[in-house]
Coordinates of C-alpha atoms in Angstrom, one line a residue:
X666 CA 0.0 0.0 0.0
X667 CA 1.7 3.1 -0.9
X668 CA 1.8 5.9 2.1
X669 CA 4.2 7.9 1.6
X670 CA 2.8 10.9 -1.0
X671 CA -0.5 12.8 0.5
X672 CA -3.6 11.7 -1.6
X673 CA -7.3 11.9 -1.4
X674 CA -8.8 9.1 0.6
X675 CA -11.9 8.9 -1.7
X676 CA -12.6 8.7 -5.1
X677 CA -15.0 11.4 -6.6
X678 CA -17.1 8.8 -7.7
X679 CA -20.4 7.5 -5.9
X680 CA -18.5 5.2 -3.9
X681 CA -16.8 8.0 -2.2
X682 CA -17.8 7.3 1.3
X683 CA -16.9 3.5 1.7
X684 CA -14.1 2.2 3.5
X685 CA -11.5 0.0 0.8
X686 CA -9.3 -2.3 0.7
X687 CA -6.2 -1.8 -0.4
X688 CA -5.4 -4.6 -2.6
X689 CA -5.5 -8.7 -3.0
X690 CA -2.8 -11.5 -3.8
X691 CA -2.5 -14.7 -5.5
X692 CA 0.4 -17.1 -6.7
X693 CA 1.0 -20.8 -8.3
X694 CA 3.2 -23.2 -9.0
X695 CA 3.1 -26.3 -10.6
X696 CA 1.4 -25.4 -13.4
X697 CA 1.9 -24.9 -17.0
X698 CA 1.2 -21.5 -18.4
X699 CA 1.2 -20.0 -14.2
X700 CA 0.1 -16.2 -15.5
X701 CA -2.7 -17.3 -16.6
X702 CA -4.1 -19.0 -13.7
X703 CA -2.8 -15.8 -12.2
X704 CA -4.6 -13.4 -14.2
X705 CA -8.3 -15.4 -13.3
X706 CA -7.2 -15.5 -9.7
X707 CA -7.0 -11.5 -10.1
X708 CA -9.9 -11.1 -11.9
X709 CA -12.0 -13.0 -9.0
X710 CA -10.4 -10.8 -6.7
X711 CA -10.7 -7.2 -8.5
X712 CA -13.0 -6.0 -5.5
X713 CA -10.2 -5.6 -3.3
X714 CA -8.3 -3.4 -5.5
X715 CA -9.5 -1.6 -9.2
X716 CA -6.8 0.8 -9.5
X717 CA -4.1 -1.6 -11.1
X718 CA -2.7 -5.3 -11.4
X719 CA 0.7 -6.9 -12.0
X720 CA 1.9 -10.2 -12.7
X721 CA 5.7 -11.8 -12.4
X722 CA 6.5 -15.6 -13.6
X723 CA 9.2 -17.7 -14.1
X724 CA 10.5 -19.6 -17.1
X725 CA 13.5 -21.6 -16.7
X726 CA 14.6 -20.9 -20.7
X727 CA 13.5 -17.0 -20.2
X728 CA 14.2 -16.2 -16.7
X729 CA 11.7 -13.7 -14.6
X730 CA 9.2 -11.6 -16.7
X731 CA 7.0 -9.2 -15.2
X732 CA 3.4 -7.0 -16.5
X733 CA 2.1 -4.3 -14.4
X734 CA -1.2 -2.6 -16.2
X735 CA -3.3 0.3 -15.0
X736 CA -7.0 -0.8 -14.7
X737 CA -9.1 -3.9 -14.6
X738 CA -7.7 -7.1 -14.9
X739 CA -10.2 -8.0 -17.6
X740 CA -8.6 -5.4 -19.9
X741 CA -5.6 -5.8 -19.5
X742 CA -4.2 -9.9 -18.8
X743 CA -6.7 -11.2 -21.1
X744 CA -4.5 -10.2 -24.0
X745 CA -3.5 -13.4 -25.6
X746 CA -0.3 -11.4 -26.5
X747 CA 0.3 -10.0 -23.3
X748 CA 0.3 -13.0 -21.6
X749 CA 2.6 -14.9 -23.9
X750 CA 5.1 -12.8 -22.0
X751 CA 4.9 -14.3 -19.1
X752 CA 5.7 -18.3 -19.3
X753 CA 6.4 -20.3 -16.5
X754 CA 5.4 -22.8 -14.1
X755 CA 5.3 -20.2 -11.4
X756 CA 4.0 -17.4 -11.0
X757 CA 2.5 -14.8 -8.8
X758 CA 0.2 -11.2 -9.0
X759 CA -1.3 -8.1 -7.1
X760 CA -4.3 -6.4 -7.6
X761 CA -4.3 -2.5 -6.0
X762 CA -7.0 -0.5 -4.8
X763 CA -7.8 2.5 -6.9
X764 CA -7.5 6.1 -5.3
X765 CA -8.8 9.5 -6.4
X766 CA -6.6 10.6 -9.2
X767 CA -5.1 7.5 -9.0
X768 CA -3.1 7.8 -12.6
X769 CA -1.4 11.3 -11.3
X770 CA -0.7 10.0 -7.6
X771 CA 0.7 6.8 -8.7
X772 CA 3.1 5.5 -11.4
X773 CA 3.7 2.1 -12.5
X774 CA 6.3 1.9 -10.5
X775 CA 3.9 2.0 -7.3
X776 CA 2.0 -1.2 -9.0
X777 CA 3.1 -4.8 -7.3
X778 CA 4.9 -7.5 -7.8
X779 CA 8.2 -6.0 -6.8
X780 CA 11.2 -7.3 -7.8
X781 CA 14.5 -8.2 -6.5
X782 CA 17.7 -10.0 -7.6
X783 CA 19.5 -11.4 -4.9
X784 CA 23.1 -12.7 -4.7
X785 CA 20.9 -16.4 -4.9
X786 CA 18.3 -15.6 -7.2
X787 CA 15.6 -13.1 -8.2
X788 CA 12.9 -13.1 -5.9
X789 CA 9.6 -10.8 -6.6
X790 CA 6.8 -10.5 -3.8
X791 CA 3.3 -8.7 -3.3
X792 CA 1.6 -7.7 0.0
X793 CA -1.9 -6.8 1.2
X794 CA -1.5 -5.2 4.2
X795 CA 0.0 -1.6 5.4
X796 CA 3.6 -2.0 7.6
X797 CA 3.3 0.4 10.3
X798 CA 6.3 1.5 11.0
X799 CA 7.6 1.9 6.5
X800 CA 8.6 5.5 7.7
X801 CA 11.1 4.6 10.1
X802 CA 12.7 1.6 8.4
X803 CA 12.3 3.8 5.0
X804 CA 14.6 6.3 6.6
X805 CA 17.0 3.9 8.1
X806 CA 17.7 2.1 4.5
X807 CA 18.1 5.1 3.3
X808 CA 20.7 6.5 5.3
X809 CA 22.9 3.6 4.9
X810 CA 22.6 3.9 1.1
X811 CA 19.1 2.3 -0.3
X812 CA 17.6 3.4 -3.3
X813 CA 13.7 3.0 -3.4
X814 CA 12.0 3.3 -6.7
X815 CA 8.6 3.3 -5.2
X816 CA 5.9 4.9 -2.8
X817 CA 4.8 1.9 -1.8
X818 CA 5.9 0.5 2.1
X819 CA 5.9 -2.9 0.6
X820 CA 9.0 -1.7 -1.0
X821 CA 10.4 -1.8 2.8
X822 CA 10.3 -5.8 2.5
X823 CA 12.8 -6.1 -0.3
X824 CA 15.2 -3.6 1.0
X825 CA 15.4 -5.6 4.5
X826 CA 15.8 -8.6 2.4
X827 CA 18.6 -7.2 0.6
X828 CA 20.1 -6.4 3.6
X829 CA 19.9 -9.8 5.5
X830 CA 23.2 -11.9 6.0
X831 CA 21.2 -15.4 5.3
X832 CA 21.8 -17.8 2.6
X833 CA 18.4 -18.0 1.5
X834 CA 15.7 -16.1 -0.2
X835 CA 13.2 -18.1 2.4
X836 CA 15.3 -17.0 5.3
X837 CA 16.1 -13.6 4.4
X838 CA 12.3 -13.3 3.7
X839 CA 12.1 -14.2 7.7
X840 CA 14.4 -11.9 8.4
X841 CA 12.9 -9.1 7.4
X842 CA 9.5 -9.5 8.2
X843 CA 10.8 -10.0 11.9
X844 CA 11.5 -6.3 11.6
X845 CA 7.8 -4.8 10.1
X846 CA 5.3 -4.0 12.2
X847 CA 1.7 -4.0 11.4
X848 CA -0.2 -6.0 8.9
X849 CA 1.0 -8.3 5.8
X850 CA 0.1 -11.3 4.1
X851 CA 2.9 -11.8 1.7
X852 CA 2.7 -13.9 -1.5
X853 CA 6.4 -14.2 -2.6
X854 CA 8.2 -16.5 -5.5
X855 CA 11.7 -17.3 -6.5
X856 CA 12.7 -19.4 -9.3
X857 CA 11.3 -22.1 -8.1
X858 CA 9.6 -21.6 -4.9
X859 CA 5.9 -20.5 -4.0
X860 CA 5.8 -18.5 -0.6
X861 CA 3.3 -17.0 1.6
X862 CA 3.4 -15.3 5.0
X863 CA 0.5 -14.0 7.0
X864 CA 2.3 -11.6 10.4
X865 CA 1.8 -13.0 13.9
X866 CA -1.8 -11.6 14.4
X867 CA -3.3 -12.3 11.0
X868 CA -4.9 -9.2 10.3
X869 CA -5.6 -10.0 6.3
X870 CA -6.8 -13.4 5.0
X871 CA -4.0 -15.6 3.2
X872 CA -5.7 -19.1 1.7
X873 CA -3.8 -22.5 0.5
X874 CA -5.1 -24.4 -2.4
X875 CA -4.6 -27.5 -4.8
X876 CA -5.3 -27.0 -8.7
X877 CA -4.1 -30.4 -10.1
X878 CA -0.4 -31.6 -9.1
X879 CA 0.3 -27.4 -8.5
X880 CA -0.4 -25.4 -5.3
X881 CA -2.2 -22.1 -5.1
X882 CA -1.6 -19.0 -2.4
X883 CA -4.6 -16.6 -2.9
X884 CA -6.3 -14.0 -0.3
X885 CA -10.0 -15.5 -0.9
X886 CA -11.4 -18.8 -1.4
X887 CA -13.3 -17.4 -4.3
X888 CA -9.9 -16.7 -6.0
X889 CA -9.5 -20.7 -6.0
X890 CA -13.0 -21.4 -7.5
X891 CA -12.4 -19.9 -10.2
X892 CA -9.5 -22.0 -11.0
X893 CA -11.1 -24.9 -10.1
X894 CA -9.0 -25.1 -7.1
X895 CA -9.2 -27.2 -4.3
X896 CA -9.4 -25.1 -0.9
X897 CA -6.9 -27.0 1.9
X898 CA -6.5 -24.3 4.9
X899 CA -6.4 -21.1 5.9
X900 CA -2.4 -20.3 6.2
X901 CA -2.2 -19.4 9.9
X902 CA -1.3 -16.5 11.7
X903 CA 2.5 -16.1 11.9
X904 CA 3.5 -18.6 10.0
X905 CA 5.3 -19.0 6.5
X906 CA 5.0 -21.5 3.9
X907 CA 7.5 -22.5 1.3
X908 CA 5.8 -24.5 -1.4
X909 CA 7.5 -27.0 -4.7
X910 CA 5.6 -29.0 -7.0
X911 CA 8.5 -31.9 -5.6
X912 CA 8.3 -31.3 -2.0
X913 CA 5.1 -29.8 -1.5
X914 CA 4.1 -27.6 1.3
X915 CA 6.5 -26.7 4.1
X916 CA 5.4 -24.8 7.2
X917 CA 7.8 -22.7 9.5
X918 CA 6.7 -20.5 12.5
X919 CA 9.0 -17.4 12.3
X920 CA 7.6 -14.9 15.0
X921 CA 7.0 -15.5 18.4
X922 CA 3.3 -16.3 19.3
X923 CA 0.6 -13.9 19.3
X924 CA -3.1 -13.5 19.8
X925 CA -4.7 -13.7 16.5
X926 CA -6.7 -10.4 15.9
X927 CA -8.1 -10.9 12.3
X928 CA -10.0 -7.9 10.6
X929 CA -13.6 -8.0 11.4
X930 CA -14.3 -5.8 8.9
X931 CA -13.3 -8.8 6.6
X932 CA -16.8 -10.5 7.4
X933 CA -18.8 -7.3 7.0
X934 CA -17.3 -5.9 3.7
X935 CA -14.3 -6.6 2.2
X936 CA -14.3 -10.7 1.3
X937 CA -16.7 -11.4 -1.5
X938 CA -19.6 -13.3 -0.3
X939 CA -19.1 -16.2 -2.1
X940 CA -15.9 -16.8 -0.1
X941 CA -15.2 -18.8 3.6
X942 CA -13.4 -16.9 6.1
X943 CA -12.3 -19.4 9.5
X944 CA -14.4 -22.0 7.8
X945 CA -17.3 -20.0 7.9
X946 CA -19.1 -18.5 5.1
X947 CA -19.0 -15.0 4.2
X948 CA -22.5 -14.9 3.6
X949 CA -24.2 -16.8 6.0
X950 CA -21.9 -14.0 8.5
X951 CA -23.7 -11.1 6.9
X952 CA -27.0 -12.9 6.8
X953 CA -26.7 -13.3 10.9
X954 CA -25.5 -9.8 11.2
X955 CA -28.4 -8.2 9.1
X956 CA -30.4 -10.7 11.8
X957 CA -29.0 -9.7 14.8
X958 CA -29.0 -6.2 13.8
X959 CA -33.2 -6.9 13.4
X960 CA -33.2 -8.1 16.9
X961 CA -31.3 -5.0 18.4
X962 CA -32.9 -2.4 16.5
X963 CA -36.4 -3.0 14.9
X964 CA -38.2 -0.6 12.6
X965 CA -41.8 -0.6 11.8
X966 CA -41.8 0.0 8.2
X967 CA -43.2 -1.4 4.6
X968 CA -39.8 -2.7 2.9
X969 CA -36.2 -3.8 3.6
X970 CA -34.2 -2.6 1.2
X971 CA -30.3 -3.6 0.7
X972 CA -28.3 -0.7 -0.5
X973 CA -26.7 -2.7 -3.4
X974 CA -24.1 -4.8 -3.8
X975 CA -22.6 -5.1 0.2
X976 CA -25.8 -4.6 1.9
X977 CA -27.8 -7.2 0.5
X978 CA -27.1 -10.5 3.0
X979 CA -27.4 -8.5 5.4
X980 CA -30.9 -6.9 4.4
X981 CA -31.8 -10.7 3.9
X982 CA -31.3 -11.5 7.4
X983 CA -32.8 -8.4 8.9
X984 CA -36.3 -9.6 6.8
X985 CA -36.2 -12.6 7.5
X986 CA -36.0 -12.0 11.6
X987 CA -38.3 -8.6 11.1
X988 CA -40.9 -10.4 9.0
X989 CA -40.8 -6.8 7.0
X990 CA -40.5 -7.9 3.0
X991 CA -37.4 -7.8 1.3
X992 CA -37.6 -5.7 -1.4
X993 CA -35.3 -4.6 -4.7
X994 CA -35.5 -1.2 -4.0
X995 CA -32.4 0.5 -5.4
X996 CA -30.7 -0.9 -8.4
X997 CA -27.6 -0.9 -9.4
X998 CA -26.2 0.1 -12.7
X999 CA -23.7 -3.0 -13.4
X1000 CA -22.0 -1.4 -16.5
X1001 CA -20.8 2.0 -15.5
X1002 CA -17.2 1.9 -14.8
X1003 CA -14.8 4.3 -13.4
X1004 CA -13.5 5.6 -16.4
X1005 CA -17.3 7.5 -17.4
X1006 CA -17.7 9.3 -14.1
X1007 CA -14.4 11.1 -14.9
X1008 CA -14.4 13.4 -17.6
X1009 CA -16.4 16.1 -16.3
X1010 CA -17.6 18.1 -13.1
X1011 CA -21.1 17.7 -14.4
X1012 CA -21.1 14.2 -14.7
X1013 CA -19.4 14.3 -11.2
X1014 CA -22.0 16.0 -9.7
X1015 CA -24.4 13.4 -10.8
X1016 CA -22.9 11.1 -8.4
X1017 CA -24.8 8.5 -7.1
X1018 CA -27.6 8.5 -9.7
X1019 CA -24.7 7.5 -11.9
X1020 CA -24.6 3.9 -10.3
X1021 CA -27.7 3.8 -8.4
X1022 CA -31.4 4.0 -9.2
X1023 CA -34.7 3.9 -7.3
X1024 CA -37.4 1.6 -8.1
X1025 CA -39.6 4.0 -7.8
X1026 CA -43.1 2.1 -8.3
X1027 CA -42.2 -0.3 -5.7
X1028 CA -40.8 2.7 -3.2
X1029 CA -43.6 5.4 -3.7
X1030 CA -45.5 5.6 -0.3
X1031 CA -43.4 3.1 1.4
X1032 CA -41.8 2.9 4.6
X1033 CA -38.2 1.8 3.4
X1034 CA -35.3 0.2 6.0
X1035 CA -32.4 0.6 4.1
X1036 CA -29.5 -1.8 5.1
X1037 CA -26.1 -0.6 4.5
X1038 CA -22.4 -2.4 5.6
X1039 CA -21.4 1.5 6.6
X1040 CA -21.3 4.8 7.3
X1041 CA -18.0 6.7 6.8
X1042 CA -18.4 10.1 6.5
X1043 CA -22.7 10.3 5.7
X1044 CA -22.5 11.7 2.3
X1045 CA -23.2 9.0 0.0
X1046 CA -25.9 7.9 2.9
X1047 CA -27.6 11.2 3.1
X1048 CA -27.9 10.9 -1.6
X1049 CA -29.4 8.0 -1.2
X1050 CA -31.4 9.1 1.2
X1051 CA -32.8 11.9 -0.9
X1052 CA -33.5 9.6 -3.8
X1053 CA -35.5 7.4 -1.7
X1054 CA -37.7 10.6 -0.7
X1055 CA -37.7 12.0 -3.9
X1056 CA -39.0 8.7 -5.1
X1057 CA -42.3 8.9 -3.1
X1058 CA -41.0 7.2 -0.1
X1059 CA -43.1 8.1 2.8
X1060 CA -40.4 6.9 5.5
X1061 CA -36.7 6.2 5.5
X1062 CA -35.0 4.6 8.4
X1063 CA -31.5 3.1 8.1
X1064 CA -30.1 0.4 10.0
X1065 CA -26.4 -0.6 9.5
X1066 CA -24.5 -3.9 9.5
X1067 CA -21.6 -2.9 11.1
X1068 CA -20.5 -0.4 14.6
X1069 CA -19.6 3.2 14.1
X1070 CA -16.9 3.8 12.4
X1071 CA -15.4 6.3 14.3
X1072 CA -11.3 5.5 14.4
X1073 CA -9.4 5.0 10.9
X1074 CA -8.1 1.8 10.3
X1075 CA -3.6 1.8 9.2
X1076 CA -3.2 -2.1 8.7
X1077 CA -4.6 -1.8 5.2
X1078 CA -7.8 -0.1 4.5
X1079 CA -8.4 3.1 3.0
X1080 CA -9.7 5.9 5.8
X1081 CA -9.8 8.8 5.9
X1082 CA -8.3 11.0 8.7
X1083 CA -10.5 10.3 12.4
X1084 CA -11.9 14.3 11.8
X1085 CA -13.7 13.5 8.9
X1086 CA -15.5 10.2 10.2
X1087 CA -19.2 11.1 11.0
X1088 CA -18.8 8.5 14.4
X1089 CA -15.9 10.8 15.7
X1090 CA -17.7 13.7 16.3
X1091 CA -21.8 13.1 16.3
X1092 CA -23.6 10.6 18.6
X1093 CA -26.2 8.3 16.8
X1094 CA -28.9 10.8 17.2
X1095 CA -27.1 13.8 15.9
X1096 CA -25.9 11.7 12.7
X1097 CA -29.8 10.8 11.9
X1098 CA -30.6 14.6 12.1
X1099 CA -27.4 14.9 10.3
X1100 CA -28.4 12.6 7.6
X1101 CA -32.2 13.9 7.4
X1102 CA -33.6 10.1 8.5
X1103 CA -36.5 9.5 10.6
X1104 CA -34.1 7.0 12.4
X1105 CA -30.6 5.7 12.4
X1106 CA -29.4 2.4 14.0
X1107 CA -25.7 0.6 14.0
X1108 CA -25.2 -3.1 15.1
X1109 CA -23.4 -2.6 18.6
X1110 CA -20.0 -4.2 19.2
X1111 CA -20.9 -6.9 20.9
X1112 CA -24.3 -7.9 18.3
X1113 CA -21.7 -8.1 15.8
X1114 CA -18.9 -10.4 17.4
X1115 CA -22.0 -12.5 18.3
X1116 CA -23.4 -12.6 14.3
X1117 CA -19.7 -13.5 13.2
X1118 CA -20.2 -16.7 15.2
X1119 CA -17.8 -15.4 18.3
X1120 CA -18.0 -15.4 22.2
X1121 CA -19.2 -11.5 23.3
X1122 CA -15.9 -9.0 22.5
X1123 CA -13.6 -9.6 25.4
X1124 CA -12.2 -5.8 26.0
X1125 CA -9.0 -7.1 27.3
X1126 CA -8.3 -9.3 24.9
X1127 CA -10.2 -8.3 21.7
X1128 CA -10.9 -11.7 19.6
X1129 CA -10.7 -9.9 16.0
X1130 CA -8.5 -6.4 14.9
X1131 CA -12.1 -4.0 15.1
X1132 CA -9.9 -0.7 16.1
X1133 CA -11.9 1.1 13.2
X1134 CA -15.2 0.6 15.7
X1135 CA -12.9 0.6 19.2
X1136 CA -10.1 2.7 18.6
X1137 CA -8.1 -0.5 20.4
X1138 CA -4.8 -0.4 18.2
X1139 CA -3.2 -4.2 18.1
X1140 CA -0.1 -2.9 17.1
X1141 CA 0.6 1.3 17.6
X1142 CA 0.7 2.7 14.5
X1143 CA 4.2 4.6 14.9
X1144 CA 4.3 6.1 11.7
X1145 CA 0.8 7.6 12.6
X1146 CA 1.6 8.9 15.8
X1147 CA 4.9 10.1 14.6
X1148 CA 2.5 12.5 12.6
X1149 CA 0.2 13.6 15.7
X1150 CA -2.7 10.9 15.7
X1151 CA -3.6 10.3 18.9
X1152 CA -4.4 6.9 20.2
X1153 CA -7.7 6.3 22.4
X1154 CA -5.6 5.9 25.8
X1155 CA -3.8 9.6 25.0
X1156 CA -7.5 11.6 24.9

């Protein structure tokens, strides 16, 4: 994730008041033709980053070859040409989430894989994650002579390998990770290894699956489906895997033993539905939390209405507990990409209407919950809102699938700074009259630790990485407070 230049934390799209991910991962081996399996792995993974992909493989007659594209997978890696470019048995790739003026932030040299050669090898790696402390080690390297090319932290990873006295790509890959802070799950690859790494608390989702006699690394189990892909286990927290086709897997425990605290935000947003997170599915999660979030705050209304695509399981659950009828009510334009809302101010403006659309026969004169995964900072919440009104609705009350969000998350996910988050400065009340609703409810903490399938939130020992709800830090973000944030304890 790069965080080094200042940037807009939204896009000026529609979608400008959702949290993001930053980006996903996925690698083989033991394939023929790797990039390609690559290239659909990325393609089923394209929601956790829009902005750009890149691919490096392995050929033992043409060495490392690498493709980094700006945009969608699709049009990009399904070039027959393209991909002809990248042979090899081996291969992995790196999808990153897309930022407001993304193209003028961010050159290609930002876009993952990254590369290194190595006294024993080339080795090339991508991350999903954010390292904590990139400023400090940045300035270190630096001082005793590195170069970076990048604005990217992950770039901090190949440095520290550089710099490690071991013999092996694999160990100097330990190495270094023993000396980042915060959150990474690593898909690496030499010339003939596969490697993944998930850090002690296993903030980000890392996956291991079979596809034949080769072995796949991917941040979702949807990633594998599409391969055809047998899932075999989660990789666990802290620990590295080194994978051939001739030895198969190999797992070694590199960190000292922590408490897992895995992203809760994972099962809310992030992972696709269609994927299983701690053997669990993603959508049966947000079908219990639009349930629970029923039970804790009711609504006497006409229709529940998702607001499309993340809130849908979730408005599911919430009818189905309610008896209130599920209803279609907004509908999503499926065909407008990113590239039509920019050319002009006034198409801008448009905003939502641009990828959203009330059904307005079925809303006039209705009572409408809308279900939602968020609210960030209220203005994409407070169009909608207006669209359901202006569509004859008689009532609009939301009802949210996740906590406030009132603390900005730095192991990953795109936030923007705590002043601008509507939960850091208004109470629920004063964000309904802020957003115009005639009521506004969030899940509480506890509802939502009970719909992922957990024991009630334990305060001293937190079972999941929810700081963006808590403002309960597993690891200080140094960088951060290097720059004046302020954790909860310091108010």
């Amino acid at each position: 994730m790069p965080c080094f230049p200042d940037r807009s934390p939204f896009d000026p799209a529609w979608n400008e008041d959702r949290l993001r991910e930053e980006c996903g991962v996925f690698g083989v081996v033991g394939v023929a033709e790797a990039a390609n399996f690559v290239a659909l792995g990325l393609h089923a993974l394209q929601h956790r980053g829009q902005e750009a992909a890149g691919i490096v493989s392995h050929d033992p007659a043409q060495g490392f070859n690498s493709a980094r594209r700006f945009g969608y997978v699709r049009d990009s890696f399904t070039d027959p040409v393209l991909m002809e470019t990248l042979p090899g048995p081996i291969a992995i790739g790196h999808v990153r989430y897309s930022t407001a003026g993304s193209k003028g932030n961010t050159a290609i040299r930002d876009v993952q894989p990254f590369f290194g050669e190595f006294s024993m090898g080339g080795a090339a790696i991508a991350h999903n994650g954010n390292i904590v402390n990139a400023l400090d080690l940045r300035r270190e390297m630096i001082d005793r002579g590195s170069i970076f090319q990048s604005s990217s932290d992950s770039e901090c990873i190949i440095h520290l390998m550089a710099r490690s006295l071991q013999r092996t790509i694999p160990e100097r890959m330990k190495d270094a990770l023993r000396r980042v802070e915060g959150a990474f799950s690593v898909v690496a690859m030499t010339r003939t290894k596969l490697i993944g790494v998930r850090d002690p608390l296993g903030v980000r989702p890392l996956v291991l699956g079979k596809v034949g006699d080769g072995w796949v690394l991917s941040s979702e189990t949807c990633a594998l489906d599409i391969i055809g892909a047998e899932f075999v286990r989660e990789i666990d927290p802290g620990e590295m895997v080194v994978i051939t086709p001739e030895a198969g897997v190999e797992s070694h425990r590199p960190f000292a033993p922590s408490r897992p605290r895995f992203c809760i935000f994972e099962h809310v947003y992030f992972s696709r539905p269609d994927s299983i997170l701690g053997g669990r599915s993603v959508y049966e999660t947000r079908r219990a939390i639009g349930a629970e979030l029923a039970r804790e705050a009711p609504a006497e209304a006409d229709l529940v209405c998702p607001v499309p695509d993340s809130g849908t399981p979730a408005a599911i659950g919430f009818s189905q507990v309610s008896g209130i009828p599920y209803a279609m009510g907004i509908i999503r334009n499926q065909y407008m990409g990113r590239t039509f809302i920019e050319p002009t101010e006034q198409i801008r403006s448009l905003g939502v209407r641009l990828k959203l659309n009330v059904n307005r026969a079925l809303i006039r004169d209705k009572r409408v919950v809308l279900v939602d995964d968020s609210v960030v900072r209220g203005t994409t919440s407070r169009k909608i809102k207006e669209m359901i009104l202006d569509a004859g609705a008689a009532e609009v009350h939301f009802r949210i699938a996740s906590p406030p969000t009132a603390w900005p998350c730095f192991y990953g996910v795109d936030t923007p700074q705590r002043e601008k988050l509507l939960a850091a400065t208004m109470s629920e009340a004063e964000m309904r009259d802020h957003l115009g609703v005639d009521s506004l409810r969030f899940i509480s903490l506890d509802g939502l630790y009970r719909a992922v399938g957990s024991e009630a939130r334990d305060p001293a020992q937190p079972q999941y990485c929810d700081a963006c709800f808590s403002g309960d830090y597993p690891v200080a973000p140094s960088d951060m407070i290097e720059r004046g944030f302020r954790l909860k304890a310091a108010e």
